[in-house]
């Protein structure tokens, strides 16, 4: 009888433990989500807060008629054509660069993961060697400007971020985990290498592609350095560099006014920074809902080594 009682109590105890575990886990996840969302919310409210209020009382969690202001957005969109043009450039570069980068990265990872490729170790070492040593900034800049003619061309914003060795290593590790028997079966049926890649490897690599796409798109969207180096035509500036120039111009004007005693209307520097942040991260944040279901699985890519 006692043995039966113990046996009957075990499922109840296990279910209670699971309920406690789920409750604690839910509370921790909620606190973590709030820790991530509250800073973004403060940035959003700060972009609509009056500059004097920010300087005297700090950022407000709630907006009211006393501290509400849209001056930051008015400065950012003072020339809407430039901002819209920068949005178009950034969107084109992000989409084109991400598609090409994922295509090249996964193709390379697929080839190097194949056990029937005799030179896979040599090529892998060649790629890895480039992560340890490089030619330096000046030779790279001279190569890009004098040989590849990057100056004032949009491909100058795409080609430098087109291939990442670390992403290739992740792709190689993931594809190595796909059973090679699938490839052998397809080859027996007469499938070509391109058909194997597009019809077998790509559908089975959705978590990998989603994760690498998110990281690559974020890199292209947030890039301003290549634009600063290679693009002199303001009509081809991307969003990040355009916003940075607006901010630098306003700060330079305020600094000159304070040093010379000129009477220049004070520009809302703090609220303008927040407005720029909202303008810059708004569209890219929409990627997360579409990639979220693949993201968790994709983050574990290559974490288990055989």
PDB file of C-alpha atoms in Angstrom:
ATOM      1  CA  UNK A   1       0.000   0.000   0.000  1.00  0.00           C
ATOM      2  CA  UNK A   2       2.763   2.410   0.903  1.00  0.00           C
ATOM      3  CA  UNK A   3       4.474   1.638  -2.352  1.00  0.00           C
ATOM      4  CA  UNK A   4       1.285   2.428  -4.242  1.00  0.00           C
ATOM      5  CA  UNK A   5       0.907   5.746  -2.405  1.00  0.00           C
ATOM      6  CA  UNK A   6       4.455   6.736  -3.302  1.00  0.00           C
ATOM      7  CA  UNK A   7       3.821   5.781  -6.912  1.00  0.00           C
ATOM      8  CA  UNK A   8       0.611   7.805  -7.029  1.00  0.00           C
ATOM      9  CA  UNK A   9       2.217  10.898  -5.478  1.00  0.00           C
ATOM     10  CA  UNK A  10       5.090  11.054  -7.946  1.00  0.00           C
ATOM     11  CA  UNK A  11       3.122  12.529 -10.883  1.00  0.00           C
ATOM     12  CA  UNK A  12       1.538  15.122  -8.581  1.00  0.00           C
ATOM     13  CA  UNK A  13       4.944  16.155  -7.246  1.00  0.00           C
ATOM     14  CA  UNK A  14       6.372  16.331 -10.742  1.00  0.00           C
ATOM     15  CA  UNK A  15       3.492  18.511 -11.937  1.00  0.00           C
ATOM     16  CA  UNK A  16       3.908  20.847  -8.944  1.00  0.00           C
ATOM     17  CA  UNK A  17       7.629  21.171  -9.652  1.00  0.00           C
ATOM     18  CA  UNK A  18       6.868  21.946 -13.276  1.00  0.00           C
ATOM     19  CA  UNK A  19       4.322  24.618 -12.282  1.00  0.00           C
ATOM     20  CA  UNK A  20       6.827  26.280  -9.943  1.00  0.00           C
ATOM     21  CA  UNK A  21       9.510  26.111 -12.629  1.00  0.00           C
ATOM     22  CA  UNK A  22       7.173  27.617 -15.255  1.00  0.00           C
ATOM     23  CA  UNK A  23       6.105  30.373 -12.855  1.00  0.00           C
ATOM     24  CA  UNK A  24       9.693  31.350 -12.007  1.00  0.00           C
ATOM     25  CA  UNK A  25      10.696  31.144 -15.656  1.00  0.00           C
ATOM     26  CA  UNK A  26       7.782  33.336 -16.725  1.00  0.00           C
ATOM     27  CA  UNK A  27       8.613  35.970 -14.110  1.00  0.00           C
ATOM     28  CA  UNK A  28      12.276  36.056 -15.184  1.00  0.00           C
ATOM     29  CA  UNK A  29      11.355  36.298 -18.861  1.00  0.00           C
ATOM     30  CA  UNK A  30       8.911  39.139 -18.151  1.00  0.00           C
ATOM     31  CA  UNK A  31      11.565  41.077 -16.200  1.00  0.00           C
ATOM     32  CA  UNK A  32      14.092  40.477 -18.968  1.00  0.00           C
ATOM     33  CA  UNK A  33      11.591  41.635 -21.611  1.00  0.00           C
ATOM     34  CA  UNK A  34      10.873  44.792 -19.615  1.00  0.00           C
ATOM     35  CA  UNK A  35      14.613  45.438 -19.248  1.00  0.00           C
ATOM     36  CA  UNK A  36      14.858  45.334 -23.043  1.00  0.00           C
ATOM     37  CA  UNK A  37      11.681  47.301 -23.824  1.00  0.00           C
ATOM     38  CA  UNK A  38      11.937  50.109 -21.257  1.00  0.00           C
ATOM     39  CA  UNK A  39      15.119  51.680 -22.756  1.00  0.00           C
ATOM     40  CA  UNK A  40      13.498  51.646 -26.194  1.00  0.00           C
ATOM     41  CA  UNK A  41      10.346  53.206 -24.729  1.00  0.00           C
ATOM     42  CA  UNK A  42      12.435  55.953 -23.087  1.00  0.00           C
ATOM     43  CA  UNK A  43      14.104  56.652 -26.429  1.00  0.00           C
ATOM     44  CA  UNK A  44      10.664  56.943 -28.037  1.00  0.00           C
ATOM     45  CA  UNK A  45       9.314  59.284 -25.364  1.00  0.00           C
ATOM     46  CA  UNK A  46      12.579  61.246 -25.338  1.00  0.00           C
ATOM     47  CA  UNK A  47      12.189  61.959 -29.041  1.00  0.00           C
ATOM     48  CA  UNK A  48       8.872  63.696 -28.252  1.00  0.00           C
ATOM     49  CA  UNK A  49      10.117  65.538 -25.141  1.00  0.00           C
ATOM     50  CA  UNK A  50      10.933  69.240 -25.012  1.00  0.00           C
ATOM     51  CA  UNK A  51      14.680  69.978 -24.988  1.00  0.00           C
ATOM     52  CA  UNK A  52      14.524  72.283 -21.937  1.00  0.00           C
ATOM     53  CA  UNK A  53      12.607  69.642 -20.000  1.00  0.00           C
ATOM     54  CA  UNK A  54      15.294  67.045 -20.790  1.00  0.00           C
ATOM     55  CA  UNK A  55      18.111  69.383 -19.723  1.00  0.00           C
ATOM     56  CA  UNK A  56      16.439  70.408 -16.456  1.00  0.00           C
ATOM     57  CA  UNK A  57      14.430  67.350 -15.373  1.00  0.00           C
ATOM     58  CA  UNK A  58      15.798  64.505 -17.467  1.00  0.00           C
ATOM     59  CA  UNK A  59      13.931  62.016 -19.591  1.00  0.00           C
ATOM     60  CA  UNK A  60      10.264  61.467 -18.750  1.00  0.00           C
ATOM     61  CA  UNK A  61       8.520  58.141 -18.626  1.00  0.00           C
ATOM     62  CA  UNK A  62       5.176  59.757 -19.458  1.00  0.00           C
ATOM     63  CA  UNK A  63       4.373  62.593 -21.844  1.00  0.00           C
ATOM     64  CA  UNK A  64       1.962  65.441 -21.189  1.00  0.00           C
ATOM     65  CA  UNK A  65       1.111  68.852 -22.617  1.00  0.00           C
ATOM     66  CA  UNK A  66       3.883  70.423 -20.549  1.00  0.00           C
ATOM     67  CA  UNK A  67       6.824  68.425 -21.898  1.00  0.00           C
ATOM     68  CA  UNK A  68       5.574  67.260 -25.311  1.00  0.00           C
ATOM     69  CA  UNK A  69       7.466  68.556 -28.347  1.00  0.00           C
ATOM     70  CA  UNK A  70       8.112  67.496 -31.936  1.00  0.00           C
ATOM     71  CA  UNK A  71      11.073  69.816 -32.529  1.00  0.00           C
ATOM     72  CA  UNK A  72      13.474  66.884 -32.833  1.00  0.00           C
ATOM     73  CA  UNK A  73      11.526  65.373 -35.719  1.00  0.00           C
ATOM     74  CA  UNK A  74      11.116  68.780 -37.362  1.00  0.00           C
ATOM     75  CA  UNK A  75      14.907  69.156 -37.517  1.00  0.00           C
ATOM     76  CA  UNK A  76      15.427  65.602 -38.785  1.00  0.00           C
ATOM     77  CA  UNK A  77      12.785  66.012 -41.504  1.00  0.00           C
ATOM     78  CA  UNK A  78      13.661  69.607 -42.355  1.00  0.00           C
ATOM     79  CA  UNK A  79      14.738  68.289 -45.754  1.00  0.00           C
ATOM     80  CA  UNK A  80      12.495  65.218 -46.184  1.00  0.00           C
ATOM     81  CA  UNK A  81      13.809  64.543 -49.675  1.00  0.00           C
ATOM     82  CA  UNK A  82      17.273  63.805 -48.301  1.00  0.00           C
ATOM     83  CA  UNK A  83      15.923  61.472 -45.604  1.00  0.00           C
ATOM     84  CA  UNK A  84      13.668  59.620 -48.052  1.00  0.00           C
ATOM     85  CA  UNK A  85      16.534  59.298 -50.526  1.00  0.00           C
ATOM     86  CA  UNK A  86      18.753  57.940 -47.760  1.00  0.00           C
ATOM     87  CA  UNK A  87      16.012  55.459 -46.819  1.00  0.00           C
ATOM     88  CA  UNK A  88      15.887  54.265 -50.423  1.00  0.00           C
ATOM     89  CA  UNK A  89      19.665  53.825 -50.608  1.00  0.00           C
ATOM     90  CA  UNK A  90      19.803  51.971 -47.292  1.00  0.00           C
ATOM     91  CA  UNK A  91      16.870  49.713 -48.198  1.00  0.00           C
ATOM     92  CA  UNK A  92      18.369  48.802 -51.568  1.00  0.00           C
ATOM     93  CA  UNK A  93      21.818  48.155 -50.090  1.00  0.00           C
ATOM     94  CA  UNK A  94      20.380  46.103 -47.223  1.00  0.00           C
ATOM     95  CA  UNK A  95      18.168  43.903 -49.408  1.00  0.00           C
ATOM     96  CA  UNK A  96      20.682  43.392 -52.214  1.00  0.00           C
ATOM     97  CA  UNK A  97      23.631  42.932 -49.870  1.00  0.00           C
ATOM     98  CA  UNK A  98      21.804  40.486 -47.593  1.00  0.00           C
ATOM     99  CA  UNK A  99      20.573  38.306 -50.469  1.00  0.00           C
ATOM    100  CA  UNK A 100      23.983  38.165 -52.143  1.00  0.00           C
ATOM    101  CA  UNK A 101      25.839  37.671 -48.852  1.00  0.00           C
ATOM    102  CA  UNK A 102      23.606  34.773 -47.758  1.00  0.00           C
ATOM    103  CA  UNK A 103      23.875  33.180 -51.201  1.00  0.00           C
ATOM    104  CA  UNK A 104      27.679  33.362 -51.246  1.00  0.00           C
ATOM    105  CA  UNK A 105      28.101  32.386 -47.579  1.00  0.00           C
ATOM    106  CA  UNK A 106      25.824  29.341 -47.701  1.00  0.00           C
ATOM    107  CA  UNK A 107      27.257  28.183 -51.023  1.00  0.00           C
ATOM    108  CA  UNK A 108      30.770  28.351 -49.602  1.00  0.00           C
ATOM    109  CA  UNK A 109      29.708  26.582 -46.421  1.00  0.00           C
ATOM    110  CA  UNK A 110      27.977  23.885 -48.479  1.00  0.00           C
ATOM    111  CA  UNK A 111      31.087  23.194 -50.550  1.00  0.00           C
ATOM    112  CA  UNK A 112      33.434  23.125 -47.553  1.00  0.00           C
ATOM    113  CA  UNK A 113      31.092  20.834 -45.608  1.00  0.00           C
ATOM    114  CA  UNK A 114      31.136  18.201 -48.332  1.00  0.00           C
ATOM    115  CA  UNK A 115      33.314  15.182 -47.369  1.00  0.00           C
ATOM    116  CA  UNK A 116      33.830  14.401 -51.079  1.00  0.00           C
ATOM    117  CA  UNK A 117      35.574  17.736 -51.674  1.00  0.00           C
ATOM    118  CA  UNK A 118      39.295  16.864 -51.405  1.00  0.00           C
ATOM    119  CA  UNK A 119      40.613  20.414 -50.800  1.00  0.00           C
ATOM    120  CA  UNK A 120      38.078  21.445 -48.172  1.00  0.00           C
ATOM    121  CA  UNK A 121      40.662  21.598 -45.342  1.00  0.00           C
ATOM    122  CA  UNK A 122      43.071  23.703 -47.385  1.00  0.00           C
ATOM    123  CA  UNK A 123      40.392  26.199 -48.381  1.00  0.00           C
ATOM    124  CA  UNK A 124      39.056  26.305 -44.815  1.00  0.00           C
ATOM    125  CA  UNK A 125      42.538  27.197 -43.550  1.00  0.00           C
ATOM    126  CA  UNK A 126      42.836  29.877 -46.225  1.00  0.00           C
ATOM    127  CA  UNK A 127      39.588  31.496 -45.081  1.00  0.00           C
ATOM    128  CA  UNK A 128      40.461  31.223 -41.399  1.00  0.00           C
ATOM    129  CA  UNK A 129      43.926  32.722 -42.009  1.00  0.00           C
ATOM    130  CA  UNK A 130      42.318  35.960 -43.207  1.00  0.00           C
ATOM    131  CA  UNK A 131      40.702  36.417 -39.776  1.00  0.00           C
ATOM    132  CA  UNK A 132      44.141  36.546 -38.119  1.00  0.00           C
ATOM    133  CA  UNK A 133      46.035  38.789 -40.547  1.00  0.00           C
ATOM    134  CA  UNK A 134      45.074  41.523 -42.979  1.00  0.00           C
ATOM    135  CA  UNK A 135      46.811  44.114 -45.113  1.00  0.00           C
ATOM    136  CA  UNK A 136      45.740  47.096 -43.008  1.00  0.00           C
ATOM    137  CA  UNK A 137      43.413  50.019 -43.561  1.00  0.00           C
ATOM    138  CA  UNK A 138      45.560  52.087 -45.960  1.00  0.00           C
ATOM    139  CA  UNK A 139      46.255  49.259 -48.496  1.00  0.00           C
ATOM    140  CA  UNK A 140      42.600  48.240 -48.305  1.00  0.00           C
ATOM    141  CA  UNK A 141      41.473  51.817 -48.960  1.00  0.00           C
ATOM    142  CA  UNK A 142      43.861  52.199 -51.904  1.00  0.00           C
ATOM    143  CA  UNK A 143      42.671  48.884 -53.347  1.00  0.00           C
ATOM    144  CA  UNK A 144      39.033  49.924 -53.061  1.00  0.00           C
ATOM    145  CA  UNK A 145      39.446  53.431 -54.475  1.00  0.00           C
ATOM    146  CA  UNK A 146      42.180  53.048 -57.096  1.00  0.00           C
ATOM    147  CA  UNK A 147      41.740  49.467 -58.313  1.00  0.00           C
ATOM    148  CA  UNK A 148      38.092  48.624 -57.645  1.00  0.00           C
ATOM    149  CA  UNK A 149      36.877  52.215 -58.235  1.00  0.00           C
ATOM    150  CA  UNK A 150      34.507  52.309 -55.268  1.00  0.00           C
ATOM    151  CA  UNK A 151      34.208  56.090 -55.161  1.00  0.00           C
ATOM    152  CA  UNK A 152      30.598  57.306 -55.487  1.00  0.00           C
ATOM    153  CA  UNK A 153      29.215  53.897 -56.489  1.00  0.00           C
ATOM    154  CA  UNK A 154      26.551  52.040 -54.517  1.00  0.00           C
ATOM    155  CA  UNK A 155      28.398  48.751 -54.800  1.00  0.00           C
ATOM    156  CA  UNK A 156      30.954  50.345 -52.458  1.00  0.00           C
ATOM    157  CA  UNK A 157      28.315  49.924 -49.739  1.00  0.00           C
ATOM    158  CA  UNK A 158      27.582  46.296 -50.687  1.00  0.00           C
ATOM    159  CA  UNK A 159      30.850  44.557 -51.556  1.00  0.00           C
ATOM    160  CA  UNK A 160      32.832  45.181 -48.309  1.00  0.00           C
ATOM    161  CA  UNK A 161      30.206  43.347 -46.222  1.00  0.00           C
ATOM    162  CA  UNK A 162      29.426  40.670 -48.762  1.00  0.00           C
ATOM    163  CA  UNK A 163      31.372  37.847 -47.119  1.00  0.00           C
ATOM    164  CA  UNK A 164      32.002  37.039 -43.467  1.00  0.00           C
ATOM    165  CA  UNK A 165      34.344  34.194 -42.550  1.00  0.00           C
ATOM    166  CA  UNK A 166      32.589  33.699 -39.221  1.00  0.00           C
ATOM    167  CA  UNK A 167      29.216  33.378 -40.928  1.00  0.00           C
ATOM    168  CA  UNK A 168      30.749  30.933 -43.386  1.00  0.00           C
ATOM    169  CA  UNK A 169      32.104  28.813 -40.517  1.00  0.00           C
ATOM    170  CA  UNK A 170      28.630  28.790 -38.941  1.00  0.00           C
ATOM    171  CA  UNK A 171      27.091  27.768 -42.280  1.00  0.00           C
ATOM    172  CA  UNK A 172      29.699  25.041 -42.715  1.00  0.00           C
ATOM    173  CA  UNK A 173      29.061  23.652 -39.224  1.00  0.00           C
ATOM    174  CA  UNK A 174      25.289  23.645 -39.754  1.00  0.00           C
ATOM    175  CA  UNK A 175      25.401  21.980 -43.161  1.00  0.00           C
ATOM    176  CA  UNK A 176      27.833  19.388 -41.911  1.00  0.00           C
ATOM    177  CA  UNK A 177      25.047  18.243 -39.580  1.00  0.00           C
ATOM    178  CA  UNK A 178      22.704  17.539 -42.531  1.00  0.00           C
ATOM    179  CA  UNK A 179      22.972  13.807 -43.434  1.00  0.00           C
ATOM    180  CA  UNK A 180      25.234  13.377 -46.432  1.00  0.00           C
ATOM    181  CA  UNK A 181      23.087  10.439 -47.532  1.00  0.00           C
ATOM    182  CA  UNK A 182      20.553  12.976 -48.830  1.00  0.00           C
ATOM    183  CA  UNK A 183      23.174  14.388 -51.170  1.00  0.00           C
ATOM    184  CA  UNK A 184      24.261  10.922 -52.283  1.00  0.00           C
ATOM    185  CA  UNK A 185      20.666   9.906 -52.990  1.00  0.00           C
ATOM    186  CA  UNK A 186      20.100  13.041 -55.048  1.00  0.00           C
ATOM    187  CA  UNK A 187      23.286  12.409 -57.037  1.00  0.00           C
ATOM    188  CA  UNK A 188      22.187   8.846 -57.745  1.00  0.00           C
ATOM    189  CA  UNK A 189      18.924  10.256 -59.125  1.00  0.00           C
ATOM    190  CA  UNK A 190      20.928  12.515 -61.423  1.00  0.00           C
ATOM    191  CA  UNK A 191      20.586  15.837 -59.573  1.00  0.00           C
ATOM    192  CA  UNK A 192      23.218  18.473 -60.303  1.00  0.00           C
ATOM    193  CA  UNK A 193      25.143  20.336 -57.597  1.00  0.00           C
ATOM    194  CA  UNK A 194      23.019  23.458 -58.051  1.00  0.00           C
ATOM    195  CA  UNK A 195      19.827  21.422 -57.785  1.00  0.00           C
ATOM    196  CA  UNK A 196      21.088  19.735 -54.610  1.00  0.00           C
ATOM    197  CA  UNK A 197      21.911  23.108 -53.101  1.00  0.00           C
ATOM    198  CA  UNK A 198      18.631  24.847 -53.944  1.00  0.00           C
ATOM    199  CA  UNK A 199      16.216  21.912 -53.522  1.00  0.00           C
ATOM    200  CA  UNK A 200      17.776  20.106 -50.536  1.00  0.00           C
ATOM    201  CA  UNK A 201      20.264  22.232 -48.607  1.00  0.00           C
ATOM    202  CA  UNK A 202      18.429  25.569 -48.698  1.00  0.00           C
ATOM    203  CA  UNK A 203      15.053  24.231 -47.441  1.00  0.00           C
ATOM    204  CA  UNK A 204      16.807  22.304 -44.647  1.00  0.00           C
ATOM    205  CA  UNK A 205      18.849  25.382 -43.673  1.00  0.00           C
ATOM    206  CA  UNK A 206      16.005  27.811 -42.930  1.00  0.00           C
ATOM    207  CA  UNK A 207      17.105  28.441 -39.293  1.00  0.00           C
ATOM    208  CA  UNK A 208      20.655  29.100 -40.493  1.00  0.00           C
ATOM    209  CA  UNK A 209      19.529  31.418 -43.295  1.00  0.00           C
ATOM    210  CA  UNK A 210      17.150  33.327 -41.004  1.00  0.00           C
ATOM    211  CA  UNK A 211      19.825  33.909 -38.359  1.00  0.00           C
ATOM    212  CA  UNK A 212      22.546  34.940 -40.806  1.00  0.00           C
ATOM    213  CA  UNK A 213      20.073  37.145 -42.707  1.00  0.00           C
ATOM    214  CA  UNK A 214      19.189  39.033 -39.543  1.00  0.00           C
ATOM    215  CA  UNK A 215      22.816  39.658 -38.572  1.00  0.00           C
ATOM    216  CA  UNK A 216      23.816  40.598 -42.127  1.00  0.00           C
ATOM    217  CA  UNK A 217      20.835  42.934 -42.608  1.00  0.00           C
ATOM    218  CA  UNK A 218      21.596  44.673 -39.305  1.00  0.00           C
ATOM    219  CA  UNK A 219      25.194  45.149 -40.414  1.00  0.00           C
ATOM    220  CA  UNK A 220      24.181  46.734 -43.719  1.00  0.00           C
ATOM    221  CA  UNK A 221      21.433  48.861 -42.154  1.00  0.00           C
ATOM    222  CA  UNK A 222      23.692  50.304 -39.447  1.00  0.00           C
ATOM    223  CA  UNK A 223      26.730  50.846 -41.669  1.00  0.00           C
ATOM    224  CA  UNK A 224      27.970  54.406 -42.047  1.00  0.00           C
ATOM    225  CA  UNK A 225      31.731  53.880 -42.200  1.00  0.00           C
ATOM    226  CA  UNK A 226      31.924  52.713 -45.826  1.00  0.00           C
ATOM    227  CA  UNK A 227      29.657  55.561 -46.868  1.00  0.00           C
ATOM    228  CA  UNK A 228      31.991  58.025 -45.154  1.00  0.00           C
ATOM    229  CA  UNK A 229      35.025  56.549 -46.935  1.00  0.00           C
ATOM    230  CA  UNK A 230      33.732  56.115 -50.471  1.00  0.00           C
ATOM    231  CA  UNK A 231      30.628  58.240 -51.109  1.00  0.00           C
ATOM    232  CA  UNK A 232      31.031  61.972 -51.721  1.00  0.00           C
ATOM    233  CA  UNK A 233      27.734  62.487 -53.542  1.00  0.00           C
ATOM    234  CA  UNK A 234      25.097  63.393 -50.937  1.00  0.00           C
ATOM    235  CA  UNK A 235      22.330  61.858 -53.088  1.00  0.00           C
ATOM    236  CA  UNK A 236      23.950  58.444 -52.526  1.00  0.00           C
ATOM    237  CA  UNK A 237      24.420  58.720 -48.776  1.00  0.00           C
ATOM    238  CA  UNK A 238      22.758  56.024 -46.722  1.00  0.00           C
ATOM    239  CA  UNK A 239      20.443  56.685 -43.783  1.00  0.00           C
ATOM    240  CA  UNK A 240      22.957  56.370 -40.954  1.00  0.00           C
ATOM    241  CA  UNK A 241      25.477  58.711 -42.555  1.00  0.00           C
ATOM    242  CA  UNK A 242      22.768  61.233 -43.481  1.00  0.00           C
ATOM    243  CA  UNK A 243      21.479  61.360 -39.892  1.00  0.00           C
ATOM    244  CA  UNK A 244      25.028  61.627 -38.577  1.00  0.00           C
ATOM    245  CA  UNK A 245      25.686  64.617 -40.834  1.00  0.00           C
ATOM    246  CA  UNK A 246      22.490  66.327 -39.641  1.00  0.00           C
ATOM    247  CA  UNK A 247      23.565  65.828 -36.032  1.00  0.00           C
ATOM    248  CA  UNK A 248      27.137  66.990 -36.661  1.00  0.00           C
ATOM    249  CA  UNK A 249      25.920  70.088 -38.474  1.00  0.00           C
ATOM    250  CA  UNK A 250      23.591  71.067 -35.624  1.00  0.00           C
ATOM    251  CA  UNK A 251      26.264  70.475 -32.994  1.00  0.00           C
ATOM    252  CA  UNK A 252      28.795  72.491 -34.994  1.00  0.00           C
ATOM    253  CA  UNK A 253      26.296  75.351 -35.320  1.00  0.00           C
ATOM    254  CA  UNK A 254      25.596  75.360 -31.577  1.00  0.00           C
ATOM    255  CA  UNK A 255      29.321  75.236 -30.791  1.00  0.00           C
ATOM    256  CA  UNK A 256      30.099  78.120 -33.154  1.00  0.00           C
ATOM    257  CA  UNK A 257      27.266  80.190 -31.675  1.00  0.00           C
ATOM    258  CA  UNK A 258      28.468  79.624 -28.119  1.00  0.00           C
ATOM    259  CA  UNK A 259      32.073  80.531 -28.988  1.00  0.00           C
ATOM    260  CA  UNK A 260      31.331  83.633 -31.041  1.00  0.00           C
ATOM    261  CA  UNK A 261      28.355  84.944 -29.075  1.00  0.00           C
ATOM    262  CA  UNK A 262      26.089  84.819 -32.101  1.00  0.00           C
ATOM    263  CA  UNK A 263      22.354  84.720 -31.440  1.00  0.00           C
ATOM    264  CA  UNK A 264      21.339  81.436 -32.969  1.00  0.00           C
ATOM    265  CA  UNK A 265      18.238  79.536 -31.919  1.00  0.00           C
ATOM    266  CA  UNK A 266      19.284  76.632 -29.754  1.00  0.00           C
ATOM    267  CA  UNK A 267      18.770  73.350 -31.587  1.00  0.00           C
ATOM    268  CA  UNK A 268      17.198  70.450 -29.649  1.00  0.00           C
ATOM    269  CA  UNK A 269      20.262  68.228 -29.646  1.00  0.00           C
ATOM    270  CA  UNK A 270      19.066  65.621 -27.135  1.00  0.00           C
ATOM    271  CA  UNK A 271      15.550  65.146 -28.488  1.00  0.00           C
ATOM    272  CA  UNK A 272      16.987  65.177 -32.007  1.00  0.00           C
ATOM    273  CA  UNK A 273      19.325  62.292 -31.110  1.00  0.00           C
ATOM    274  CA  UNK A 274      16.366  60.300 -29.843  1.00  0.00           C
ATOM    275  CA  UNK A 275      14.345  61.148 -32.963  1.00  0.00           C
ATOM    276  CA  UNK A 276      17.215  59.987 -35.165  1.00  0.00           C
ATOM    277  CA  UNK A 277      17.404  56.730 -33.249  1.00  0.00           C
ATOM    278  CA  UNK A 278      13.681  56.100 -33.772  1.00  0.00           C
ATOM    279  CA  UNK A 279      13.906  56.968 -37.464  1.00  0.00           C
ATOM    280  CA  UNK A 280      16.923  54.701 -37.946  1.00  0.00           C
ATOM    281  CA  UNK A 281      15.762  51.592 -36.086  1.00  0.00           C
ATOM    282  CA  UNK A 282      12.049  51.723 -36.914  1.00  0.00           C
ATOM    283  CA  UNK A 283      11.971  49.683 -40.145  1.00  0.00           C
ATOM    284  CA  UNK A 284      14.700  47.179 -39.283  1.00  0.00           C
ATOM    285  CA  UNK A 285      12.923  46.183 -36.080  1.00  0.00           C
ATOM    286  CA  UNK A 286      10.072  44.837 -38.212  1.00  0.00           C
ATOM    287  CA  UNK A 287      12.332  41.966 -39.285  1.00  0.00           C
ATOM    288  CA  UNK A 288      12.183  40.333 -35.867  1.00  0.00           C
ATOM    289  CA  UNK A 289       8.546  39.084 -35.982  1.00  0.00           C
ATOM    290  CA  UNK A 290       9.174  37.337 -39.310  1.00  0.00           C
ATOM    291  CA  UNK A 291      12.444  35.684 -38.259  1.00  0.00           C
ATOM    292  CA  UNK A 292      11.665  35.029 -34.597  1.00  0.00           C
ATOM    293  CA  UNK A 293      10.444  31.450 -35.103  1.00  0.00           C
ATOM    294  CA  UNK A 294      13.772  30.510 -36.706  1.00  0.00           C
ATOM    295  CA  UNK A 295      15.964  32.701 -34.542  1.00  0.00           C
ATOM    296  CA  UNK A 296      16.196  30.565 -31.363  1.00  0.00           C
ATOM    297  CA  UNK A 297      17.001  27.420 -33.296  1.00  0.00           C
ATOM    298  CA  UNK A 298      19.442  29.284 -35.511  1.00  0.00           C
ATOM    299  CA  UNK A 299      21.336  30.706 -32.535  1.00  0.00           C
ATOM    300  CA  UNK A 300      22.382  27.149 -31.548  1.00  0.00           C
ATOM    301  CA  UNK A 301      23.904  26.513 -34.963  1.00  0.00           C
ATOM    302  CA  UNK A 302      27.352  25.019 -34.575  1.00  0.00           C
ATOM    303  CA  UNK A 303      27.144  24.918 -30.780  1.00  0.00           C
ATOM    304  CA  UNK A 304      27.306  21.105 -30.659  1.00  0.00           C
ATOM    305  CA  UNK A 305      30.438  19.652 -32.098  1.00  0.00           C
ATOM    306  CA  UNK A 306      30.628  16.038 -33.181  1.00  0.00           C
TER     307      UNK A 306
END
